[in-house]
């Protein structure tokens, strides 16, 4: 069964200091306003965590879920973006990614120092796959959520970040919503896809999951009353705005709202992306009248999917005039005009919701990459186990933002990644596919739209789909100096899925993670489930106290 690991990395800036005007694609859709179906205030987590867990995980059909190696949500097995036969520059010829530096491709890779400390997170042993390991760090705590654990279904672990010790026992996420009453879906169901984020500008924690066994489905959002994650939470049950299922919900903290992107399904058919803005001001204050503003991106761009909202870190907030940006990646192999990032600019107006807009901005071109993968979920080789899912059809959590300037002179940076093929051949099987993270850093000044500052594909042994290492399910973040940390899983026919980290300093040569990579934690076991579902996301975070210590959480098998 998978185990998770929370990795403390004393930031690259510290340990390595010695190395010292768009247009809408379609007629502008009308925003939809949703209100909290129920609101409550939880008891302190320090009390909830010691009570019996009496919640279920229900499927779309309302039947109880659980059991050995079960997929948490059947819609999540669907591939969001598919390769179009004959499309793309790499479809008929050997494709060599120009962002893979020759020195790295020949195997000359620097090894960065090991982590300062690591500790085990939630032990995911209830048979639910994928575990969706993620977490965030605050002033005194690390909070982690996963889809399952030994003692809870959707589990929350709160750790002392100095010692790695649990502060309270692991508890069920649904227990945060018990104050909504026994009839409320958020209080009685643990359906998963959890996300936890620390809002450094308000000193609050956001913890959320969906409920998919109801009509309409729900998004359950808990906001801590203070900066102490073991205290009480404001609990909101938001009913979704239509009959679509809100799969894969991911959040971002911004100055004017909490933003969410989802992958929407009608039955088992993918029906586009959804964009939500939740009224952060009211939710932080515990106002039961909090609303959300929703746009169905399918009505703007039916090919959109797998996008993420921007999640802001740091001491300096975004400048007031800089709107929230949602991103997704596009590729010529999918039938798109070019390899690029697509940008959706979201400007909600909670006072006059009809004034809210979601605008598609011009695509941001990237250096060409190979987005092809086997047309199945079984495409990552691992030693001693079944083939795993590369989940290469979407951006990977998080899409991070930080202002490295001041409010008076903002210097905006974004960092993110997605998974590409570096085998150099058309990957029709796991043996001809080789996964690697394509990372990117964007920049802008003031309130301007971003441009590409740097980008690269981390593939030290690119060009060998049969025996080369796969690196996938990455998460990337920048510290306050602009140093980049990227965590990921790495496996091959001779390697189990280890937890890895790589990085670059702000002054390094462009286009590579020049500080190299190292093993954060070595796996002792392998996943044998033929479901192929390894994980959907991991999480790289930066400590808000010093703004330069990296924390990474990822799964492994013990």
Coordinates of C-alpha atoms in Angstrom, one line a residue:
X1 CA 0.0 0.0 0.0
X2 CA 1.3 3.5 -0.7
X3 CA 2.9 5.5 2.0
X4 CA 3.4 9.3 1.8
X5 CA 6.5 11.2 2.7
X6 CA 6.7 14.8 3.7
X7 CA 10.1 16.2 2.8
X8 CA 11.6 19.2 4.4
X9 CA 14.2 20.9 2.2
X10 CA 16.2 23.8 3.6
X11 CA 15.9 26.0 0.6
X12 CA 18.1 26.2 -2.3
X13 CA 18.9 29.8 -1.3
X14 CA 20.3 28.5 2.0
X15 CA 21.8 25.1 1.4
X16 CA 23.2 26.1 -2.0
X17 CA 24.1 29.7 -1.2
X18 CA 27.7 29.0 -1.9
X19 CA 26.8 28.0 -5.5
X20 CA 25.4 30.9 -5.2
X21 CA -5.1 42.3 -25.2
X22 CA -7.0 39.2 -25.9
X23 CA -10.4 38.3 -27.3
X24 CA -13.1 35.8 -26.4
X25 CA -13.1 32.7 -28.5
X26 CA -16.9 32.7 -28.4
X27 CA -19.8 34.9 -27.3
X28 CA -19.1 35.9 -23.7
X29 CA -21.0 33.5 -21.5
X30 CA -23.0 34.8 -18.6
X31 CA -21.5 34.1 -15.1
X32 CA -23.5 31.9 -12.8
X33 CA -23.8 32.8 -9.1
X34 CA -23.9 30.1 -6.5
X35 CA -24.5 30.4 -2.8
X36 CA -23.5 28.2 0.1
X37 CA -26.2 25.6 0.6
X38 CA -25.2 25.3 4.3
X39 CA -22.8 27.0 6.6
X40 CA -21.5 26.0 10.1
X41 CA -18.6 26.3 12.5
X42 CA -16.7 23.2 13.4
X43 CA -15.5 22.2 16.8
X44 CA -11.7 22.6 17.3
X45 CA -9.8 20.0 15.4
X46 CA -8.1 19.1 18.6
X47 CA -11.5 17.7 19.7
X48 CA -12.7 16.3 16.4
X49 CA -9.6 14.2 15.8
X50 CA -10.3 12.1 18.9
X51 CA -13.9 11.2 18.0
X52 CA -15.1 8.1 16.1
X53 CA -15.2 8.5 12.3
X54 CA -18.8 7.8 11.0
X55 CA -18.6 8.9 7.3
X56 CA -18.7 7.1 4.0
X57 CA -17.2 7.4 0.6
X58 CA -20.1 7.2 -1.8
X59 CA -19.8 6.7 -5.6
X60 CA -21.8 8.4 -8.3
X61 CA -24.5 5.8 -7.9
X62 CA -24.8 6.4 -4.1
X63 CA -23.3 3.0 -3.2
X64 CA -20.6 2.9 -0.6
X65 CA -17.1 2.8 -2.0
X66 CA -13.9 1.2 -0.7
X67 CA -12.1 -2.0 -1.1
X68 CA -8.8 -3.3 -2.3
X69 CA -7.1 -1.1 -4.9
X70 CA -10.2 0.8 -6.0
X71 CA -10.2 3.9 -8.2
X72 CA -11.7 6.7 -6.2
X73 CA -13.7 8.2 -9.1
X74 CA -14.4 6.3 -12.3
X75 CA -14.5 9.5 -14.4
X76 CA -10.9 10.2 -13.4
X77 CA -9.8 7.2 -15.5
X78 CA -10.7 9.2 -18.6
X79 CA -7.9 10.9 -20.5
X80 CA -8.6 14.7 -20.9
X81 CA -6.4 15.4 -23.9
X82 CA -5.8 12.8 -26.6
X83 CA -3.2 12.7 -29.4
X84 CA -4.6 13.3 -32.9
X85 CA -3.2 10.8 -35.3
X86 CA -0.8 12.5 -37.7
X87 CA -0.8 15.8 -35.9
X88 CA 2.3 17.5 -34.5
X89 CA 5.8 17.9 -35.5
X90 CA 6.8 14.8 -33.7
X91 CA 4.3 12.5 -35.2
X92 CA 6.3 11.3 -38.3
X93 CA 9.9 12.0 -37.3
X94 CA 12.3 11.5 -34.4
X95 CA 11.6 14.2 -31.9
X96 CA 14.4 15.6 -29.8
X97 CA 13.4 18.1 -27.2
X98 CA 15.7 21.1 -27.7
X99 CA 15.3 22.1 -24.1
X100 CA 17.2 19.0 -22.9
X101 CA 20.8 20.3 -22.5
X102 CA 23.5 18.1 -24.1
X103 CA 25.4 17.8 -20.8
X104 CA 22.4 16.5 -19.1
X105 CA 21.4 14.2 -22.0
X106 CA 24.9 12.6 -21.8
X107 CA 24.4 11.8 -18.1
X108 CA 26.6 14.4 -16.5
X109 CA 24.3 15.6 -13.8
X110 CA 25.2 17.3 -10.7
X111 CA 23.8 15.9 -7.5
X112 CA 22.4 18.5 -5.0
X113 CA 22.6 17.9 -1.3
X114 CA 20.2 15.6 0.5
X115 CA 17.2 16.9 2.4
X116 CA 17.6 18.5 5.8
X117 CA 15.0 16.1 7.2
X118 CA 12.1 13.9 6.1
X119 CA 9.2 12.2 7.9
X120 CA 6.4 9.9 7.0
X121 CA 3.0 11.5 6.3
X122 CA -0.4 9.9 6.2
X123 CA -0.1 6.1 5.7
X124 CA -2.5 5.4 2.8
X125 CA -3.6 1.8 3.4
X126 CA -7.3 1.6 2.8
X127 CA -7.0 0.4 -0.8
X128 CA -8.1 3.7 -2.5
X129 CA -6.1 4.7 -5.5
X130 CA -4.8 7.2 -6.3
X131 CA -3.9 8.7 -2.9
X132 CA -3.7 12.3 -4.3
X133 CA -0.9 13.3 -1.8
X134 CA -0.7 17.0 -1.2
X135 CA 0.1 19.4 1.6
X136 CA 1.2 22.9 2.5
X137 CA 3.3 24.6 5.2
X138 CA 2.4 27.4 7.6
X139 CA 4.3 29.3 10.3
X140 CA 4.3 26.3 12.7
X141 CA 2.7 23.3 11.0
X142 CA 2.6 21.2 7.9
X143 CA -0.9 20.0 6.9
X144 CA -1.3 17.1 4.6
X145 CA -4.4 15.6 3.0
X146 CA -4.7 12.3 1.1
X147 CA -7.6 10.2 -0.3
X148 CA -7.2 7.5 2.3
X149 CA -5.4 6.3 5.4
X150 CA -5.4 3.5 8.0
X151 CA -7.9 5.4 10.2
X152 CA -9.8 7.8 7.9
X153 CA -11.2 7.8 4.4
X154 CA -10.2 11.3 3.2
X155 CA -7.5 11.9 5.8
X156 CA -6.0 15.1 7.3
X157 CA -2.7 15.0 9.1
X158 CA -1.3 18.0 11.0
X159 CA 2.3 17.9 11.9
X160 CA 4.7 20.0 13.9
X161 CA 7.0 21.2 11.2
X162 CA 10.0 21.3 13.5
X163 CA 9.8 17.7 14.6
X164 CA 7.6 15.9 12.1
X165 CA 5.4 14.7 14.9
X166 CA 1.6 14.6 14.6
X167 CA 0.0 17.4 16.6
X168 CA -3.4 15.7 16.7
X169 CA -4.4 12.2 15.5
X170 CA -5.2 11.8 11.8
X171 CA -8.8 12.7 11.2
X172 CA -11.5 12.5 8.5
X173 CA -11.9 15.6 6.3
X174 CA -15.7 15.2 6.5
X175 CA -15.6 15.7 10.3
X176 CA -14.8 19.4 9.7
X177 CA -18.4 19.7 8.3
X178 CA -20.2 17.9 11.1
X179 CA -21.8 21.2 12.2
X180 CA -23.7 21.3 8.9
X181 CA -25.9 18.4 10.2
X182 CA -26.3 14.7 9.5
X183 CA -28.3 15.3 6.3
X184 CA -25.6 17.4 4.7
X185 CA -23.5 15.6 2.1
X186 CA -20.3 17.3 3.2
X187 CA -20.8 16.0 6.7
X188 CA -21.5 12.4 5.8
X189 CA -19.3 11.7 2.7
X190 CA -15.6 11.5 2.1
X191 CA -15.3 11.3 -1.6
X192 CA -11.8 12.7 -1.9
X193 CA -9.7 14.7 -4.4
X194 CA -8.6 16.8 -1.3
X195 CA -6.6 20.0 -1.5
X196 CA -5.0 21.9 1.4
X197 CA -3.5 25.4 0.9
X198 CA -2.1 28.0 3.4
X199 CA -3.3 31.6 2.7
X200 CA -0.2 33.5 3.8
X201 CA -1.9 36.9 3.2
X202 CA -4.8 36.2 5.7
X203 CA -3.0 33.6 7.9
X204 CA -5.7 31.0 7.2
X205 CA -5.9 27.4 6.0
X206 CA -8.2 26.2 3.2
X207 CA -9.1 22.5 3.1
X208 CA -11.5 21.1 0.5
X209 CA -12.8 18.0 -1.1
X210 CA -15.7 17.1 -3.4
X211 CA -18.9 15.0 -2.9
X212 CA -19.9 13.1 -6.1
X213 CA -22.7 10.8 -4.9
X214 CA -25.3 13.6 -4.9
X215 CA -27.2 15.6 -7.4
X216 CA -26.0 18.3 -7.7
X217 CA -22.5 17.4 -6.6
X218 CA -20.8 19.4 -3.9
X219 CA -17.6 21.3 -3.2
X220 CA -16.9 21.3 0.6
X221 CA -14.6 24.1 1.7
X222 CA -13.3 24.6 5.3
X223 CA -11.5 27.9 6.2
X224 CA -9.6 28.0 9.5
X225 CA -10.8 30.7 12.0
X226 CA -7.2 31.6 12.8
X227 CA -3.7 30.6 11.6
X228 CA -3.8 27.6 13.9
X229 CA -4.9 24.5 11.8
X230 CA -5.8 22.6 15.0
X231 CA -8.6 25.1 15.8
X232 CA -12.1 25.6 14.5
X233 CA -13.1 26.1 10.9
X234 CA -15.8 27.8 9.0
X235 CA -17.5 25.1 7.0
X236 CA -19.2 25.7 3.6
X237 CA -21.2 23.3 1.5
X238 CA -21.4 24.7 -2.0
X239 CA -23.8 23.0 -4.5
X240 CA -22.4 22.9 -8.0
X241 CA -24.2 25.0 -10.6
X242 CA -25.3 22.3 -13.1
X243 CA -25.5 18.6 -13.6
X244 CA -21.8 18.3 -14.4
X245 CA -19.5 16.4 -12.1
X246 CA -16.8 18.6 -10.6
X247 CA -13.9 16.2 -11.0
X248 CA -10.3 17.1 -10.1
X249 CA -11.0 20.3 -8.2
X250 CA -7.8 22.4 -7.7
X251 CA -7.6 25.7 -5.8
X252 CA -5.5 28.9 -5.9
X253 CA -5.2 31.7 -3.3
X254 CA -5.5 35.2 -4.7
X255 CA -6.1 38.7 -3.2
X256 CA -9.8 38.9 -4.1
X257 CA -11.0 35.3 -4.1
X258 CA -10.3 31.7 -3.7
X259 CA -10.2 30.2 -7.2
X260 CA -11.0 26.7 -8.4
X261 CA -10.7 24.8 -11.6
X262 CA -12.3 21.5 -12.3
X263 CA -12.6 18.9 -15.1
X264 CA -16.3 18.5 -15.7
X265 CA -18.0 15.3 -16.7
X266 CA -21.5 14.5 -17.9
X267 CA -21.9 10.8 -17.2
X268 CA -18.5 9.4 -18.4
X269 CA -18.1 12.1 -21.1
X270 CA -15.6 14.9 -20.5
X271 CA -17.5 18.2 -21.0
X272 CA -14.8 20.8 -20.5
X273 CA -13.3 22.8 -17.7
X274 CA -15.0 24.9 -15.1
X275 CA -13.7 28.1 -13.4
X276 CA -14.9 29.3 -10.0
X277 CA -14.2 32.3 -7.8
X278 CA -15.3 32.0 -4.2
X279 CA -15.8 35.1 -2.1
X280 CA -12.6 35.0 0.0
X281 CA -13.4 38.1 2.0
X282 CA -16.7 36.7 3.3
X283 CA -15.2 33.2 3.8
X284 CA -12.3 34.4 5.9
X285 CA -14.8 36.3 8.0
X286 CA -17.1 33.3 8.4
X287 CA -20.0 35.0 6.6
X288 CA -22.7 32.4 5.7
X289 CA -23.8 34.5 2.7
X290 CA -20.5 33.7 0.8
X291 CA -21.1 33.1 -2.9
X292 CA -19.2 31.8 -5.9
X293 CA -19.0 33.1 -9.5
X294 CA -18.8 30.3 -12.1
X295 CA -18.0 30.2 -15.8
X296 CA -18.4 27.0 -17.9
X297 CA -15.2 27.2 -20.0
X298 CA -16.8 24.5 -22.3
X299 CA -19.0 27.3 -23.6
X300 CA -15.9 29.4 -24.4
X301 CA -13.5 26.8 -25.6
X302 CA -14.8 23.2 -25.9
X303 CA -11.3 21.8 -26.2
X304 CA -10.1 23.2 -22.8
X305 CA -9.3 21.0 -19.9
X306 CA -6.7 20.1 -17.4
X307 CA -6.1 23.8 -16.3
X308 CA -5.1 25.2 -13.0
X309 CA -5.8 28.5 -11.2
X310 CA -2.9 30.6 -9.9
X311 CA -1.9 30.0 -6.3
X312 CA -0.1 33.0 -4.7
X313 CA 2.7 32.5 -2.2
X314 CA 5.0 34.9 -0.3
X315 CA 5.0 38.1 1.8
X316 CA 4.1 40.6 -0.9
X317 CA 0.6 40.0 -2.4
X318 CA -0.2 40.4 -6.1
X319 CA -0.7 44.0 -7.2
X320 CA -4.4 45.1 -6.9
X321 CA -4.9 45.4 -10.7
X322 CA -3.4 42.0 -11.6
X323 CA -6.3 39.6 -12.3
X324 CA -6.3 35.9 -11.6
X325 CA -5.0 33.8 -14.4
X326 CA -5.9 30.2 -15.2
X327 CA -3.5 28.3 -17.4
X328 CA -3.6 25.0 -19.4
X329 CA -1.0 23.6 -21.8
X330 CA -1.7 23.1 -25.5
X331 CA 0.2 21.0 -28.0
X332 CA 0.3 20.5 -31.8
X333 CA 0.0 16.7 -31.1
X334 CA -3.5 17.4 -29.7
X335 CA -4.4 19.3 -32.9
X336 CA -3.6 22.7 -31.5
X337 CA -1.8 25.4 -33.6
X338 CA 1.4 25.2 -31.5
X339 CA 2.9 24.1 -28.3
X340 CA 1.9 26.7 -25.8
X341 CA 0.2 27.8 -22.6
X342 CA -3.3 29.1 -22.9
X343 CA -4.3 31.8 -20.5
X344 CA -7.8 32.6 -19.1
X345 CA -8.1 35.9 -17.3
X346 CA -10.8 35.8 -14.6
X347 CA -12.2 39.1 -13.1
X348 CA -15.0 38.4 -10.7
X349 CA -17.3 41.1 -9.3
X350 CA -19.1 39.9 -6.2
X351 CA -21.0 43.1 -5.8
X352 CA -22.4 43.0 -9.4
X353 CA -21.8 39.4 -10.6
X354 CA -23.1 40.2 -14.1
X355 CA -20.0 42.4 -14.6
X356 CA -17.7 39.4 -14.0
X357 CA -15.6 38.3 -17.0
X358 CA -13.5 35.3 -18.2
X359 CA -11.3 36.3 -21.1
X360 CA -9.2 34.0 -23.3
X361 CA -5.8 35.7 -23.8
X362 CA -3.4 35.0 -26.7
X363 CA -1.5 31.7 -26.3
X364 CA 2.0 31.9 -24.9
X365 CA 4.3 30.0 -27.2
X366 CA 6.7 27.5 -25.6
X367 CA 9.7 25.8 -27.2
X368 CA 8.3 22.7 -28.9
X369 CA 7.9 19.5 -26.9
X370 CA 6.5 16.0 -27.5
X371 CA 3.1 15.6 -25.9
X372 CA 2.5 12.1 -27.2
X373 CA 1.9 9.2 -24.8
X374 CA 0.5 5.7 -25.1
X375 CA -3.3 5.9 -25.4
X376 CA -3.9 4.3 -22.0
X377 CA -3.1 4.8 -18.3
X378 CA -0.4 2.1 -18.4
X379 CA 2.6 4.0 -19.6
X380 CA 5.3 4.3 -16.8
X381 CA 7.6 1.4 -16.1
X382 CA 8.6 0.5 -12.6
X383 CA 10.7 -2.2 -11.2
X384 CA 8.8 -5.1 -9.6
X385 CA 5.3 -3.7 -10.3
X386 CA 2.6 -2.9 -12.9
X387 CA 2.8 0.0 -15.3
X388 CA 1.8 3.3 -13.9
X389 CA -0.2 6.4 -15.0
X390 CA 1.9 9.4 -16.2
X391 CA -1.2 11.7 -16.1
X392 CA 0.4 13.7 -18.8
X393 CA -2.8 15.3 -20.1
X394 CA -2.9 18.3 -17.7
X395 CA -0.9 20.8 -15.7
X396 CA 0.5 19.5 -12.4
X397 CA -0.4 21.0 -9.0
X398 CA 0.5 23.8 -8.2
X399 CA 0.6 26.7 -10.6
X400 CA 2.5 29.0 -8.2
X401 CA 2.7 32.8 -8.2
X402 CA 4.9 35.1 -6.2
X403 CA 5.6 38.8 -6.3
X404 CA 9.4 39.2 -6.0
X405 CA 9.1 43.0 -6.1
X406 CA 7.0 45.3 -4.1
X407 CA 3.4 46.5 -4.3
X408 CA 4.7 49.8 -5.7
X409 CA 6.9 48.0 -8.3
X410 CA 5.5 44.5 -8.7
X411 CA 7.7 41.9 -10.3
X412 CA 5.5 38.9 -11.0
X413 CA 6.6 35.3 -11.4
X414 CA 4.7 32.1 -12.1
X415 CA 6.0 28.6 -12.0
X416 CA 4.5 25.3 -13.1
X417 CA 5.0 22.0 -15.0
X418 CA 3.5 19.2 -17.0
X419 CA 4.7 15.9 -18.3
X420 CA 6.2 15.3 -21.8
X421 CA 7.7 12.4 -23.7
X422 CA 11.5 12.3 -24.2
X423 CA 12.0 8.8 -25.7
X424 CA 12.6 10.4 -29.1
X425 CA 10.1 7.9 -30.8
X426 CA 6.4 7.6 -31.1
X427 CA 5.4 6.1 -27.7
X428 CA 2.8 3.4 -28.3
X429 CA 3.7 1.3 -25.2
X430 CA 5.3 1.9 -21.8
X431 CA 8.5 0.4 -23.3
X432 CA 8.7 3.2 -25.9
X433 CA 7.6 6.1 -23.6
X434 CA 9.8 8.1 -21.4
X435 CA 8.3 10.8 -19.2
X436 CA 9.9 14.0 -18.0
X437 CA 8.7 17.2 -16.4
X438 CA 8.6 20.3 -18.7
X439 CA 8.9 23.2 -16.2
X440 CA 8.4 26.9 -17.0
X441 CA 8.8 30.2 -15.2
X442 CA 6.8 33.2 -16.4
X443 CA 7.3 36.9 -15.6
X444 CA 5.5 40.3 -15.9
X445 CA 5.8 43.7 -14.5
X446 CA 3.0 45.6 -12.9
X447 CA -0.3 44.3 -14.1
X448 CA 0.8 43.1 -17.6
X449 CA 0.2 39.6 -18.9
X450 CA 3.1 37.2 -18.5
X451 CA 5.9 36.3 -20.9
X452 CA 8.2 33.3 -20.7
X453 CA 11.3 33.9 -18.5
X454 CA 12.7 30.4 -18.6
X455 CA 11.7 26.8 -19.5
X456 CA 13.2 23.4 -19.7
X457 CA 12.7 19.6 -19.7
X458 CA 14.4 17.7 -16.9
X459 CA 15.5 14.5 -18.6
X460 CA 19.2 13.6 -17.8
X461 CA 18.9 10.3 -19.6
X462 CA 16.5 11.2 -22.4
X463 CA 16.2 9.0 -25.5
X464 CA 15.7 5.6 -24.0
X465 CA 12.1 4.5 -23.6
X466 CA 13.0 0.9 -22.8
X467 CA 15.5 1.4 -19.9
X468 CA 15.7 5.2 -19.2
X469 CA 14.2 6.7 -16.1
X470 CA 10.7 8.2 -16.0
X471 CA 10.2 11.4 -14.1
X472 CA 6.6 12.4 -13.6
X473 CA 3.8 13.8 -11.4
X474 CA 6.0 16.8 -10.5
X475 CA 5.4 19.9 -8.5
X476 CA 7.4 23.1 -8.9
X477 CA 7.8 26.3 -6.8
X478 CA 10.0 29.4 -6.6
X479 CA 11.4 30.9 -3.4
X480 CA 11.7 34.6 -2.7
X481 CA 15.0 34.8 -4.6
X482 CA 13.7 33.1 -7.7
X483 CA 15.4 29.7 -7.1
X484 CA 13.3 26.8 -8.4
X485 CA 12.6 23.5 -6.7
X486 CA 10.9 20.6 -8.6
X487 CA 9.9 17.4 -6.9
X488 CA 8.7 14.3 -8.7
X489 CA 8.5 10.5 -8.8
X490 CA 11.3 8.6 -10.7
X491 CA 11.2 5.0 -11.8
X492 CA 12.3 2.6 -14.6
X493 CA 12.5 -1.1 -15.3
X494 CA 15.3 -1.3 -12.8
X495 CA 14.1 1.4 -10.3
X496 CA 11.1 1.6 -8.0
X497 CA 9.2 4.9 -7.8
X498 CA 11.6 7.0 -5.6
X499 CA 10.8 10.5 -4.4
X500 CA 13.2 12.9 -6.1
X501 CA 13.9 16.7 -6.1
X502 CA 15.8 18.8 -8.6
X503 CA 16.5 22.5 -8.7
X504 CA 18.1 25.6 -10.1
X505 CA 19.5 28.8 -8.7
X506 CA 18.3 32.1 -10.1
X507 CA 21.7 32.8 -11.7
X508 CA 22.1 29.4 -13.3
X509 CA 22.3 29.0 -17.1
X510 CA 18.9 29.1 -18.7
X511 CA 17.0 26.0 -19.6
X512 CA 18.1 23.4 -17.1
X513 CA 17.8 22.4 -13.5
X514 CA 21.5 23.0 -13.2
X515 CA 21.8 22.0 -9.5
X516 CA 20.9 18.5 -10.5
X517 CA 18.7 16.0 -8.6
X518 CA 18.9 13.8 -5.6
X519 CA 16.8 11.0 -4.0
X520 CA 14.6 12.5 -1.2
X521 CA 13.4 9.1 -0.2
X522 CA 14.0 5.7 -1.8
X523 CA 11.0 3.3 -2.2
X524 CA 11.3 -0.2 -0.8
X525 CA 8.3 -1.6 -2.6
X526 CA 6.3 -1.2 -5.8
X527 CA 2.7 -0.8 -6.8
X528 CA 1.2 -4.0 -8.1
X529 CA -2.3 -2.9 -8.8
X530 CA -3.3 -3.3 -12.4
X531 CA -5.5 -0.2 -12.1
X532 CA -2.3 1.7 -13.1
X533 CA -3.4 4.7 -11.0
X534 CA -0.3 5.9 -9.3
X535 CA -1.3 9.4 -8.2
X536 CA -2.9 12.6 -9.5
X537 CA -0.8 15.2 -7.9
X538 CA 2.0 16.0 -5.4
X539 CA 2.9 19.3 -3.8
X540 CA 5.9 21.6 -3.5
X541 CA 5.5 24.4 -1.1
X542 CA 7.7 27.2 0.3
X543 CA 7.9 28.0 4.0
X544 CA 6.1 31.4 4.7
X545 CA 8.5 32.1 7.6
X546 CA 11.7 32.5 5.7
X547 CA 10.3 32.3 2.2
X548 CA 13.1 30.0 1.0
X549 CA 12.7 26.6 2.6
X550 CA 11.2 24.1 0.3
X551 CA 8.7 21.4 1.5
X552 CA 7.7 18.5 -0.8
X553 CA 5.2 15.7 -0.3
X554 CA 4.8 12.7 -2.6
X555 CA 3.9 9.0 -2.4
X556 CA 6.1 6.0 -2.3
X557 CA 5.7 2.2 -1.5
X558 CA 7.4 0.9 1.6

